[in-house]
Amino acid sequence: MLNRKLRMLRQRYLKPWIKYLRCSPALKKVVLGVDAGASKTEIAALDLSGSLVGLLSSKPANPSATSVKVACKNVVNGVRKLVNNLKDVEVVALGVGMAGVINEESKEVVRSFVGKSLNMDLSQVHVFEDVLAAHVASFAFGDGIVAVLGTGSCVFGVYKGRNVRFGGWGHLLGDEGSAYRIGNYALREYLKFLEGRDRHSTLHKLLESRLGSRSVSDVLATVYRSKDPKGLVASLAPYVFNAFKEGDALAREIIEGEICLFSEQIVAAAEALGMKCPEVSVVGGVFEGNKELVKSLLIKCLERKFSACELIVRGSLMRASCASALIALKKVLGDAYVSDALISAVVKECSVGT
Amino acid sequence: MLNRKLRMLRQRYLKPWIKYLRCSPALKKVVLGVDAGASKTEIAALDLSGSLVGLLSSKPANPSATSVKVACKNVVNGVRKLVNNLKDVEVVALGVGMAGVINEESKEVVRSFVGKSLNMDLSQVHVFEDVLAAHVASFAFGDGIVAVLGTGSCVFGVYKGRNVRFGGWGHLLGDEGSAYRIGNYALREYLKFLEGRDRHSTLHKLLESRLGSRSVSDVLATVYRSKDPKGLVASLAPYVFNAFKEGDALAREIIEGEICLFSEQIVAAAEALGMKCPEVSVVGGVFEGNKELVKSLLIKCLERKFSACELIVRGSLMRASCASALIALKKVLGDAYVSDALISAVVKECSVGT
């Protein structure tokens, strides 16, 4: 019994250390983290003390926008490029945070493709949903609710060892508050205007300049014949925010409505987890482009439900790519390796904006 | 001047007659009408007295569900099959009513493909939007508003020589009241239920039996990996109507909400045309499957706007395929040929349900 326990302890804590400390002393050991997104893929390289030794922005790798194969290839090419840039490094772990890997089967497909292409031991490669990387980037393995407002949207909360996930149903069925939804509703209003059912406004003026089309059939042809209708519609969101900032009532109505609809998922997550005063971290392009505005709108919608407590709504602690690296490191070298000190070092190195 | 007028009159009224009356006396002259739909394509053959001499149901031909080429091929194959069945006929005109041919360019593509494939003179082939065929099927070239509630939705109104078209923006941007939208909203509610945010209800029970999937990720995979997500979502609408009929409050809310949203387009059309008490004809699968229910909901929503007048809401007079044939006949043989007597004959032969 004691023997078994000792063996287990050795396997868990010592073996990985021995392996990585004794082999190839000339190579610097690094862990790589991937944030595979719909508009770009970011790859971070950390050394084992938590220093950011490399960062690379590569082609998009969202399997629902391209195909799984193309997404995997873009990840592999990005990783190869970064490793070549770094020279003389040994990759001890690779974490890939990717949208759309919603079940074990699809995670395994990506893991196998990426691992084999890079000649890595599959035990060193870990694939998970992008929302998990966003959560770690926000709470460093602690409790809290991450609210993703990018091209799509979803909510992922962790509290006292339990986790829940709400939304994330994609552009056809959900994505409240996302760039796609905000762009979509603005486009519907613009089409109404083109039909003569609405007055000219700042919102319509901005969409007209962006789309360059002035008839319903032109707009419909542009959207439905686009290779990426979802991306096209989402690309309109910044124009809606600009119209809002210029005082457009319609744009305000759309954005406020969407943020409040989205906040229902945060409320549902907090309730399901039994969090009385949730700490919420917001990530994604919709937030990045309009931090103060989105934060204040979200607080306004959430306060209705959490009137009796001090709500915290803030941004991320670190880049999602660095969080992906930390997740993989934890899996490969064990929980104990990813200490508070290491996390602090990574947060310092990888704070968003660096 | 008089000479020119006589020549014009002869060209307009006599020439077509002479052409079709003198050649190939052994062949029976027919006009064909196509109603190219997302679920099937119906082709009708009328003789020149308005008798229905053939009717064929063929493969779907919606260019936005398949490709333009496949849609055209399915129309051509259907027409060939019907003409072979009929034997010894000469096609003097072919009318194709098709969704998605929203501009002259796309009409021309279909006209050219279909005409050339069938070895027809292009002047005998006429391509128009399905909504025009639906209008003629409803009002026999008279005034009124046709409300299409099928997989998609739109409104087309004609009054005192003017016409307007509202909606018809497709599943990404519009389609209020359509099977797609009703199915879509029901699916969102079902996903909420699967997330544990809603109680079990008749609607959820029916969707569960239809989809056979019991987790959010299963449902999302089913929808997004489907070859035809739009058709899949639209196919759920009948289950929502059944839940409504069984007293489900959620299903009632979805359907009432959608029909009322859709009615705004009818109101907009009536206002734009200056119709005080519009006559509305409803067509499409959502209506066909639930005539009395949809009619009464629509009247309830419209009455708010037209409280001072007698609203008429009814179904179609004839099959859209026969209306397509009449439109083509009018183009080829002239307005005068399509007399009230001929229309009456066609209505009698082609009433829906025969």
XYZ file of C-alpha atoms in Angstrom:
708
model
C 0.000 0.000 0.000
C 2.772 2.377 1.062
C 4.819 1.245 -1.911
C 1.956 2.013 -4.283
C 1.544 5.460 -2.802
C 5.251 6.176 -3.102
C 5.238 4.970 -6.709
C 2.278 7.189 -7.438
C 3.926 10.205 -5.815
C 7.128 9.597 -7.732
C 5.256 9.252 -11.005
C 3.223 12.365 -10.349
C 5.852 14.739 -9.094
C 9.320 13.421 -9.741
C 9.165 11.623 -13.066
C 8.265 14.639 -15.177
C 10.955 16.668 -13.436
C 13.633 14.064 -13.940
C 12.632 13.690 -17.578
C 12.836 17.357 -18.383
C 15.821 18.192 -16.232
C 18.201 15.492 -17.408
C 17.683 15.324 -21.188
C 19.172 17.657 -23.798
C 20.827 20.139 -21.402
C 21.693 22.468 -24.312
C 18.027 23.080 -25.179
C 15.944 25.585 -23.289
C 12.671 24.034 -22.159
C 9.522 25.933 -23.136
C 5.806 25.478 -22.901
C 3.624 26.776 -25.734
C 0.090 28.091 -25.498
C -2.242 28.666 -28.406
C -5.276 30.940 -28.543
C -6.863 29.825 -31.812
C -9.330 32.498 -32.835
C -11.664 33.434 -35.653
C -9.658 36.511 -36.652
C -6.111 35.397 -35.665
C -4.210 32.765 -33.748
C -1.842 33.848 -31.017
C 0.924 31.567 -29.785
C 2.945 32.267 -26.646
C 6.133 30.564 -25.514
C 6.962 30.581 -21.797
C 10.080 29.194 -20.223
C 9.659 27.063 -17.109
C 10.166 30.041 -14.809
C 7.205 31.826 -16.429
C 9.065 34.280 -18.646
C 7.494 35.089 -21.987
C 10.236 34.123 -24.446
C 8.214 34.341 -27.654
C 4.890 35.581 -29.032
C 3.539 35.092 -32.533
C 0.383 36.116 -34.320
C -0.630 33.680 -37.016
C -3.531 32.789 -39.348
C -7.051 32.281 -37.913
C -7.847 28.782 -36.701
C -11.528 28.561 -35.888
C -12.808 25.167 -37.064
C -16.344 26.481 -37.554
C -15.140 29.343 -39.788
C -12.749 27.212 -41.846
C -12.550 23.414 -41.514
C -11.036 21.440 -38.637
C -8.160 20.454 -40.929
C -7.356 24.032 -41.959
C -7.617 25.192 -38.339
C -5.197 22.468 -37.230
C -2.783 23.229 -40.081
C -2.726 26.909 -39.154
C -1.956 26.022 -35.544
C 0.817 23.634 -36.604
C 2.377 26.170 -38.992
C 2.274 28.880 -36.339
C 3.917 26.620 -33.755
C 6.649 25.572 -36.212
C 7.365 29.190 -37.078
C 7.615 30.266 -33.441
C 9.873 27.316 -32.514
C 12.134 28.099 -35.499
C 12.324 31.736 -34.418
C 13.268 30.762 -30.886
C 15.973 28.253 -31.888
C 17.413 25.617 -29.552
C 14.263 25.081 -27.515
C 12.576 21.896 -26.433
C 8.788 22.014 -26.179
C 7.724 20.182 -23.042
C 4.018 20.956 -23.323
C 1.580 22.468 -25.800
C -1.858 23.789 -24.861
C -4.372 24.605 -27.582
C -7.447 26.647 -26.710
C -9.872 26.497 -29.615
C -13.511 27.396 -30.244
C -15.921 24.666 -31.256
C -14.158 21.669 -29.685
C -17.341 21.002 -27.762
C -16.896 17.285 -27.099
C -14.121 14.780 -26.341
C -14.236 13.426 -29.873
C -13.444 16.760 -31.518
C -10.734 17.540 -28.931
C -9.114 14.196 -29.754
C -9.187 14.918 -33.499
C -7.304 18.206 -33.000
C -4.910 16.707 -30.438
C -3.987 13.834 -32.691
C -3.558 15.996 -35.816
C -1.481 18.683 -34.079
C 0.606 16.266 -31.992
C 1.465 13.969 -34.917
C 2.240 16.862 -37.271
C 4.660 18.299 -34.720
C 6.175 14.907 -33.816
C 5.184 15.401 -30.199
C 4.237 12.800 -27.641
C 0.431 13.050 -27.418
C 0.662 13.202 -23.611
C 2.362 16.605 -24.053
C -0.491 18.048 -26.133
C -3.677 19.317 -24.537
C -6.698 20.664 -26.386
C -9.554 22.468 -24.680
C -12.244 25.000 -25.425
C -11.106 28.599 -25.841
C -13.479 29.547 -23.049
C -11.406 27.535 -20.545
C -8.276 29.456 -21.583
C -10.268 32.687 -21.219
C -11.282 31.659 -17.711
C -7.724 30.829 -16.643
C -6.551 34.088 -18.248
C -9.101 35.887 -16.090
C -8.967 34.020 -12.781
C -5.687 32.066 -12.820
C -7.421 28.795 -11.828
C -9.531 30.622 -9.230
C -13.295 31.169 -8.984
C -15.255 33.582 -11.154
C -17.368 33.959 -14.280
C -15.823 34.755 -17.620
C -18.068 36.502 -20.143
C -16.864 36.095 -23.718
C -18.018 38.815 -26.116
C -16.226 38.212 -29.400
C -17.561 37.190 -32.814
C -19.680 34.812 -30.736
C -20.486 34.847 -27.040
C -20.729 32.554 -24.042
C -20.319 32.375 -20.297
C -18.179 29.990 -18.260
C -18.162 30.015 -14.477
C -16.134 28.167 -11.828
C -16.977 28.168 -8.112
C -15.888 25.845 -5.322
C -14.734 23.108 -7.695
C -17.852 23.135 -9.870
C -18.197 24.698 -13.285
C -21.057 25.670 -15.606
C -21.247 26.917 -19.116
C -24.127 28.887 -20.590
C -24.712 30.094 -24.126
C -22.139 29.631 -26.859
C -24.773 28.313 -29.227
C -23.272 29.903 -32.328
C -24.597 32.493 -34.741
C -27.713 30.575 -35.816
C -29.037 29.883 -32.334
C -27.500 32.251 -29.830
C -24.499 34.525 -29.367
C -26.357 37.313 -27.564
C -24.178 40.414 -27.131
C -21.604 39.190 -29.659
C -20.249 41.162 -32.603
C -22.303 38.914 -34.901
C -25.570 39.640 -33.124
C -24.956 43.377 -32.841
C -23.986 43.507 -36.534
C -26.978 41.361 -37.446
C -29.530 43.545 -35.676
C -27.980 46.696 -37.128
C -28.183 45.166 -40.598
C -31.877 44.354 -40.077
C -32.488 47.983 -39.164
C -30.510 49.123 -42.209
C -32.612 46.868 -44.461
C -35.777 48.368 -42.945
C -34.393 51.797 -43.775
C -33.627 50.725 -47.349
C -37.224 49.472 -47.638
C -38.354 52.951 -46.637
C -39.618 51.850 -43.233
C -37.170 53.886 -41.151
C -35.641 57.364 -41.134
C -32.024 58.095 -42.032
C -29.734 58.005 -39.014
C -26.051 57.928 -38.094
C -26.210 54.150 -37.902
C -27.585 53.878 -41.436
C -25.017 56.375 -42.720
C -22.125 54.390 -41.242
C -23.413 51.052 -42.552
C -23.969 52.587 -45.981
C -20.343 53.748 -46.069
C -19.102 50.332 -44.912
C -21.215 48.183 -47.243
C -21.278 50.479 -50.236
C -24.671 49.011 -51.157
C -27.851 50.993 -51.310
C -30.594 48.509 -52.091
C -32.079 45.581 -50.210
C -31.102 43.150 -52.964
C -27.502 44.446 -52.994
C -27.161 44.009 -49.233
C -28.708 40.526 -49.326
C -26.433 39.484 -52.207
C -23.380 40.837 -50.326
C -24.218 38.883 -47.177
C -25.493 35.606 -48.609
C -22.868 35.312 -51.340
C -20.016 36.128 -48.977
C -17.616 33.264 -48.252
C -17.894 34.135 -44.578
C -21.314 35.733 -43.896
C -20.797 35.372 -40.150
C -17.508 37.287 -40.233
C -18.955 39.918 -42.539
C -21.909 40.566 -40.241
C -19.658 40.609 -37.153
C -17.371 43.145 -38.843
C -20.231 45.676 -38.708
C -20.316 45.764 -34.886
C -17.643 48.494 -34.518
C -19.784 50.767 -36.735
C -22.733 50.224 -34.403
C -20.566 51.175 -31.415
C -19.388 54.272 -33.266
C -22.977 55.255 -34.025
C -23.824 54.735 -30.332
C -20.926 57.003 -29.338
C -22.207 59.620 -31.786
C -25.568 59.551 -29.992
C -27.584 57.330 -32.356
C -30.679 56.106 -30.500
C -31.136 52.979 -32.627
C -27.525 51.867 -32.091
C -27.923 52.471 -28.354
C -31.100 50.379 -28.286
C -29.420 47.482 -30.135
C -26.289 47.431 -27.985
C -28.067 47.918 -24.658
C -30.608 45.242 -25.573
C -27.944 42.733 -26.563
C -25.740 43.318 -23.509
C -28.766 42.899 -21.226
C -29.845 39.693 -23.003
C -26.298 38.411 -22.621
C -26.228 39.334 -18.933
C -29.038 36.798 -18.375
C -26.463 34.059 -18.977
C -24.165 35.528 -16.350
C -27.076 35.627 -13.914
C -27.968 32.018 -14.764
C -24.358 30.930 -14.205
C -24.099 32.733 -10.856
C -27.395 31.227 -9.725
C -26.455 27.716 -10.856
C -23.146 27.963 -8.975
C -24.640 29.591 -5.890
C -22.466 32.732 -6.194
C -24.141 35.618 -4.438
C -21.841 38.408 -5.653
C -20.091 37.163 -8.765
C -16.761 38.420 -9.973
C -17.082 38.780 -13.731
C -14.273 39.062 -16.253
C -15.134 40.210 -19.758
C -12.992 39.202 -22.744
C -13.228 39.315 -26.550
C -13.228 41.884 -29.314
C -16.539 43.561 -28.443
C -15.116 44.314 -24.994
C -11.572 45.154 -26.147
C -12.815 47.817 -28.534
C -15.212 49.468 -26.079
C -14.044 48.634 -22.572
C -15.626 51.333 -20.440
C -18.897 51.350 -22.392
C -19.415 47.570 -22.290
C -18.392 47.400 -18.640
C -20.852 50.093 -17.584
C -23.699 48.604 -19.657
C -23.049 45.164 -18.203
C -23.010 46.514 -14.645
C -26.285 48.345 -15.332
C -27.973 45.145 -16.524
C -26.489 42.952 -13.781
C -27.281 45.359 -10.942
C -30.975 44.612 -11.343
C -30.278 41.075 -10.144
C -27.400 41.731 -7.766
C -28.590 44.936 -6.154
C -27.567 43.824 -2.673
C -23.892 43.198 -3.319
C -20.702 44.639 -4.695
C -20.339 43.399 -8.243
C -16.882 43.205 -9.771
C -16.722 43.521 -13.550
C -13.240 43.759 -15.029
C -11.013 42.608 -17.868
C -8.590 39.728 -18.190
C -5.359 39.268 -16.169
C -3.290 37.896 -19.007
C -3.289 36.836 -22.635
C -5.351 33.732 -23.390
C -2.356 32.217 -25.203
C -0.303 32.356 -21.968
C -3.239 30.850 -20.067
C -3.304 27.969 -22.583
C 0.378 27.395 -21.859
C -0.306 27.320 -18.109
C -3.135 24.797 -18.555
C -0.847 22.487 -20.532
C 1.971 22.931 -18.009
C -0.345 21.940 -15.191
C -1.393 18.822 -17.072
C 2.138 17.744 -17.964
C 4.167 18.780 -14.902
C 1.392 18.538 -12.341
C -0.664 20.951 -10.235
C 2.193 21.586 -7.818
C 4.446 22.933 -10.538
C 2.060 25.758 -11.403
C 2.562 27.620 -8.133
C 1.196 31.038 -7.204
C 4.677 32.449 -7.791
C 4.823 31.010 -11.303
C 1.329 32.350 -12.085
C 2.338 35.810 -10.801
C 5.385 35.736 -13.060
C 3.242 34.803 -16.081
C 0.618 37.460 -15.314
C 3.372 40.062 -15.150
C 4.903 38.918 -18.423
C 1.646 38.341 -20.265
C -0.598 41.162 -19.115
C -2.867 42.205 -21.995
C -1.372 45.118 -23.877
C 2.234 43.960 -23.639
C -48.147 57.104 -87.817
C -51.288 55.040 -88.465
C -49.153 52.459 -90.233
C -46.856 52.259 -87.236
C -49.801 51.803 -84.915
C -51.267 49.067 -87.085
C -47.921 47.314 -87.269
C -47.627 47.525 -83.487
C -51.109 46.155 -82.981
C -50.462 43.309 -85.395
C -47.193 42.480 -83.681
C -48.748 42.604 -80.275
C -51.949 40.701 -80.821
C -51.896 38.868 -84.140
C -48.350 37.673 -84.633
C -48.215 35.372 -81.634
C -51.605 33.928 -82.567
C -50.632 33.268 -86.155
C -47.384 31.678 -85.033
C -48.997 29.261 -82.635
C -52.079 28.496 -84.654
C -50.479 27.589 -87.929
C -47.446 25.482 -87.009
C -47.415 21.799 -86.125
C -51.184 21.217 -86.089
C -50.756 17.703 -84.723
C -49.166 18.927 -81.482
C -51.260 20.199 -78.605
C -50.062 23.574 -77.448
C -49.338 23.885 -73.732
C -47.930 26.446 -71.373
C -45.860 25.246 -68.420
C -45.571 26.861 -65.024
C -42.958 26.034 -62.406
C -43.139 26.665 -58.668
C -39.534 25.966 -57.655
C -39.490 25.472 -53.900
C -37.153 24.540 -51.080
C -38.941 21.270 -50.341
C -40.232 20.355 -53.832
C -40.763 21.752 -57.308
C -44.228 21.640 -58.811
C -44.754 21.917 -62.550
C -48.163 22.452 -64.127
C -49.112 22.131 -67.794
C -52.134 24.081 -69.033
C -53.583 23.936 -72.518
C -54.465 27.227 -74.178
C -58.072 27.039 -72.975
C -56.905 26.884 -69.374
C -57.336 23.174 -68.715
C -54.817 21.498 -66.448
C -53.403 18.752 -68.626
C -50.473 17.734 -66.433
C -49.043 18.174 -62.955
C -45.719 16.899 -61.660
C -43.914 17.094 -58.347
C -40.161 17.057 -58.732
C -36.932 17.642 -56.785
C -36.445 20.893 -54.816
C -35.005 23.825 -56.752
C -34.181 26.608 -54.349
C -30.883 28.192 -55.445
C -30.048 29.306 -51.905
C -30.524 25.784 -50.509
C -28.606 24.037 -53.299
C -26.696 25.938 -56.008
C -28.167 27.878 -58.917
C -26.925 25.146 -61.262
C -28.543 22.303 -59.311
C -31.777 24.303 -58.992
C -31.844 24.898 -62.757
C -31.062 21.242 -63.500
C -33.898 20.080 -61.283
C -36.298 22.422 -63.076
C -35.096 21.224 -66.495
C -35.368 17.549 -65.526
C -38.854 18.078 -64.149
C -40.004 19.871 -67.291
C -38.546 17.134 -69.540
C -40.279 14.447 -67.523
C -43.648 16.183 -67.653
C -43.401 16.849 -71.398
C -42.469 13.196 -72.004
C -45.458 12.086 -69.928
C -47.813 14.310 -71.891
C -46.542 13.255 -75.372
C -47.263 15.183 -78.573
C -47.296 18.630 -76.989
C -45.640 21.835 -78.041
C -44.556 24.157 -75.237
C -45.416 27.732 -76.234
C -44.371 29.345 -72.973
C -42.587 28.444 -69.745
C -42.851 30.446 -66.534
C -40.449 29.745 -63.677
C -41.213 31.154 -60.236
C -38.137 30.729 -58.047
C -36.948 32.033 -54.687
C -33.769 34.075 -54.547
C -33.782 35.487 -58.095
C -33.685 38.929 -56.552
C -32.165 40.874 -59.448
C -32.228 40.914 -63.258
C -28.812 39.296 -63.456
C -29.822 36.190 -61.528
C -33.110 35.929 -63.443
C -31.121 36.009 -66.685
C -28.775 33.243 -65.498
C -31.720 30.914 -64.790
C -33.565 31.910 -67.998
C -30.542 31.227 -70.144
C -29.681 27.899 -68.479
C -33.235 26.558 -68.534
C -34.070 27.860 -72.046
C -30.909 26.498 -73.643
C -31.144 23.136 -71.870
C -34.702 22.707 -73.157
C -33.913 24.018 -76.672
C -36.490 26.759 -76.269
C -36.514 30.225 -77.749
C -35.493 32.483 -74.832
C -38.450 34.783 -75.572
C -40.716 31.913 -74.498
C -39.031 31.506 -71.093
C -39.836 33.840 -68.221
C -38.205 33.758 -64.792
C -39.510 35.703 -61.800
C -39.510 35.586 -58.045
C -41.718 32.952 -56.437
C -43.481 35.739 -54.574
C -44.872 37.118 -57.860
C -46.324 33.695 -58.696
C -47.781 33.576 -55.174
C -49.391 36.972 -55.746
C -50.939 35.986 -59.073
C -52.081 32.697 -57.498
C -53.810 34.763 -54.829
C -55.196 37.733 -56.749
C -55.186 36.700 -60.436
C -53.381 39.922 -61.501
C -55.591 42.037 -59.216
C -54.779 44.136 -56.145
C -53.905 42.717 -52.741
C -51.109 41.709 -50.400
C -49.673 38.235 -50.403
C -48.060 37.065 -47.177
C -45.635 34.190 -47.677
C -45.058 32.001 -44.624
C -42.956 29.073 -45.748
C -39.391 28.084 -44.834
C -38.763 31.811 -45.236
C -41.202 34.717 -45.263
C -41.968 37.908 -47.132
C -44.751 40.226 -48.220
C -45.593 41.440 -51.705
C -48.373 43.912 -52.378
C -49.949 45.350 -55.534
C -52.361 48.280 -55.577
C -53.422 50.593 -58.406
C -50.486 49.634 -60.643
C -47.834 50.019 -57.963
C -46.129 47.220 -56.069
C -43.998 46.915 -52.940
C -42.074 44.121 -51.354
C -41.150 43.907 -47.686
C -39.059 41.342 -45.847
C -37.702 38.246 -47.554
C -34.265 38.838 -46.062
C -33.477 35.162 -45.573
C -32.761 33.127 -42.473
C -29.742 35.142 -41.274
C -31.410 38.547 -41.380
C -35.182 38.205 -41.378
C -37.906 35.665 -42.151
C -40.180 36.637 -39.263
C -43.082 34.205 -38.884
C -41.450 31.587 -41.121
C -40.921 27.927 -40.291
C -37.199 28.667 -39.877
C -37.762 31.404 -37.305
C -40.376 29.480 -35.354
C -38.103 26.415 -35.323
C -35.123 28.579 -34.402
C -36.796 30.207 -31.408
C -38.116 26.875 -30.209
C -34.612 25.413 -30.453
C -33.204 28.304 -28.397
C -35.785 27.552 -25.709
C -34.932 23.850 -25.860
C -31.222 24.659 -25.423
C -32.088 26.794 -22.398
C -33.987 23.823 -20.991
C -31.012 21.520 -21.640
C -28.800 24.017 -19.791
C -31.178 23.703 -16.834
C -32.564 27.210 -17.235
C -36.147 26.199 -18.039
C -38.711 23.667 -16.857
C -39.769 20.619 -18.863
C -42.744 21.320 -21.117
C -44.673 19.818 -24.014
C -42.538 21.818 -26.436
C -39.313 20.407 -25.004
C -40.753 16.884 -24.983
C -41.689 17.111 -28.676
C -38.318 18.569 -29.700
C -36.530 15.900 -27.686
C -38.422 13.169 -29.538
C -37.696 14.807 -32.903
C -33.992 15.522 -32.359
C -33.123 12.504 -30.259
C -30.389 14.571 -28.616
C -30.316 15.387 -24.957
C -27.320 17.648 -24.466
C -26.466 21.136 -25.661
C -23.367 19.904 -27.500
C -25.385 17.151 -29.252
C -27.990 19.654 -30.456
C -25.337 22.127 -31.622
C -23.430 19.393 -33.455
C -26.668 18.201 -35.118
C -27.533 21.692 -36.348
C -24.127 23.035 -37.340
C -22.882 19.827 -38.963
C -26.087 19.358 -40.943
C -25.800 19.776 -44.709
C -28.901 21.972 -44.561
C -29.119 23.652 -41.127
C -31.835 25.998 -42.396
C -34.057 23.118 -43.534
C -33.386 21.201 -40.334
C -34.404 24.141 -38.138
C -37.484 24.845 -40.298
C -38.537 21.189 -40.000
C -39.105 21.761 -36.260
C -41.919 24.290 -36.803
C -44.724 21.690 -37.010
C -43.683 20.406 -33.560
C -44.015 23.934 -32.180
C -47.530 24.187 -33.656
C -48.421 20.810 -32.142
C -47.150 21.965 -28.741
C -49.261 25.136 -29.130
C -52.345 23.023 -29.905
C -51.620 20.929 -26.804
C -51.714 24.110 -24.725
C -47.962 24.775 -24.312
C -47.506 28.394 -23.186
C -43.967 28.725 -24.547
C -44.978 27.492 -28.013
C -47.923 29.896 -27.972
C -45.634 32.785 -27.066
C -43.170 31.950 -29.858
C -45.822 31.557 -32.563
C -47.902 34.578 -31.535
C -44.774 36.718 -31.299
C -43.531 35.677 -34.714
C -46.874 36.123 -36.466
C -47.234 39.603 -34.940
C -43.682 40.570 -35.962
C -44.468 39.346 -39.459
C -47.728 41.304 -39.553
C -45.659 44.509 -39.277
C -44.528 43.894 -42.850
C -48.117 43.583 -44.035
C -48.937 46.852 -42.284
C -45.890 48.520 -43.860
C -46.924 47.290 -47.313
C -50.525 48.496 -46.897
C -49.304 51.894 -45.684
C -46.758 52.244 -48.485
C -49.438 51.429 -51.074
C -52.128 53.567 -49.447
C -54.492 50.619 -48.920
C -56.892 51.381 -46.100
C -58.439 47.933 -45.739
C -56.056 45.441 -47.274
C -57.089 42.098 -48.670
C -54.430 39.634 -47.523
C -53.748 36.212 -48.935
C -51.535 33.860 -46.921
C -49.536 31.117 -48.625
C -46.740 28.688 -47.705
C -46.210 25.649 -45.525
C -46.665 27.367 -42.161
C -50.135 28.459 -43.308
C -51.022 25.215 -45.126
C -50.403 23.119 -42.030
C -52.315 25.377 -39.628
C -54.822 27.394 -41.664
C -57.379 28.453 -39.089
C -54.818 29.076 -36.356
C -52.496 31.230 -38.496
C -55.431 33.123 -40.002
C -56.893 33.998 -36.612
C -53.496 34.997 -35.145
C -52.788 37.177 -38.153
C -56.193 38.876 -37.923
C -55.613 39.469 -34.196
C -52.276 41.192 -34.878
C -53.520 43.159 -37.893
C -56.716 44.367 -36.224
C -54.689 46.616 -33.948
C -53.751 48.656 -37.014
C -56.888 48.226 -39.106
C -59.528 48.484 -36.403
C -61.790 50.689 -38.517
C -62.233 48.404 -41.498
C -63.188 44.967 -42.619
C -60.003 42.982 -43.071
C -59.979 40.049 -45.447
C -57.446 37.315 -44.683
C -57.739 34.182 -46.807
C -55.755 31.553 -48.676
C -54.711 31.284 -52.307
C -57.047 30.916 -55.315
C -54.883 28.484 -57.232
C -51.614 26.584 -57.281
C -48.519 28.769 -57.691
C -47.356 26.534 -60.558
C -50.518 27.405 -62.536
C -50.004 31.080 -61.724
C -46.448 30.811 -63.121
C -47.934 29.404 -66.334
C -50.405 32.317 -66.540
C -47.614 34.871 -66.072
C -45.605 33.318 -68.896
C -48.698 33.091 -71.117
C -49.379 36.791 -70.574
C -45.805 37.649 -71.532
C -45.772 35.491 -74.669
C -49.334 35.822 -76.005
C -50.090 39.265 -74.598
C -52.352 40.710 -71.890
C -55.478 40.304 -73.988
C -55.054 36.555 -74.276
C -55.230 36.069 -70.515
C -58.896 37.031 -70.227
C -61.103 36.821 -67.148
C -62.713 33.737 -68.656
C -59.340 32.018 -69.076
C -58.329 32.939 -65.505
C -61.632 31.549 -64.186
C -61.002 28.323 -66.052
C -57.490 28.040 -64.573
C -58.709 28.831 -61.046
C -61.312 26.089 -61.373
C -58.765 23.579 -62.653
C -55.945 24.560 -60.325
C -57.651 25.295 -57.036
C -55.360 24.236 -54.201
C -56.199 20.755 -53.028
C -56.998 19.325 -56.457
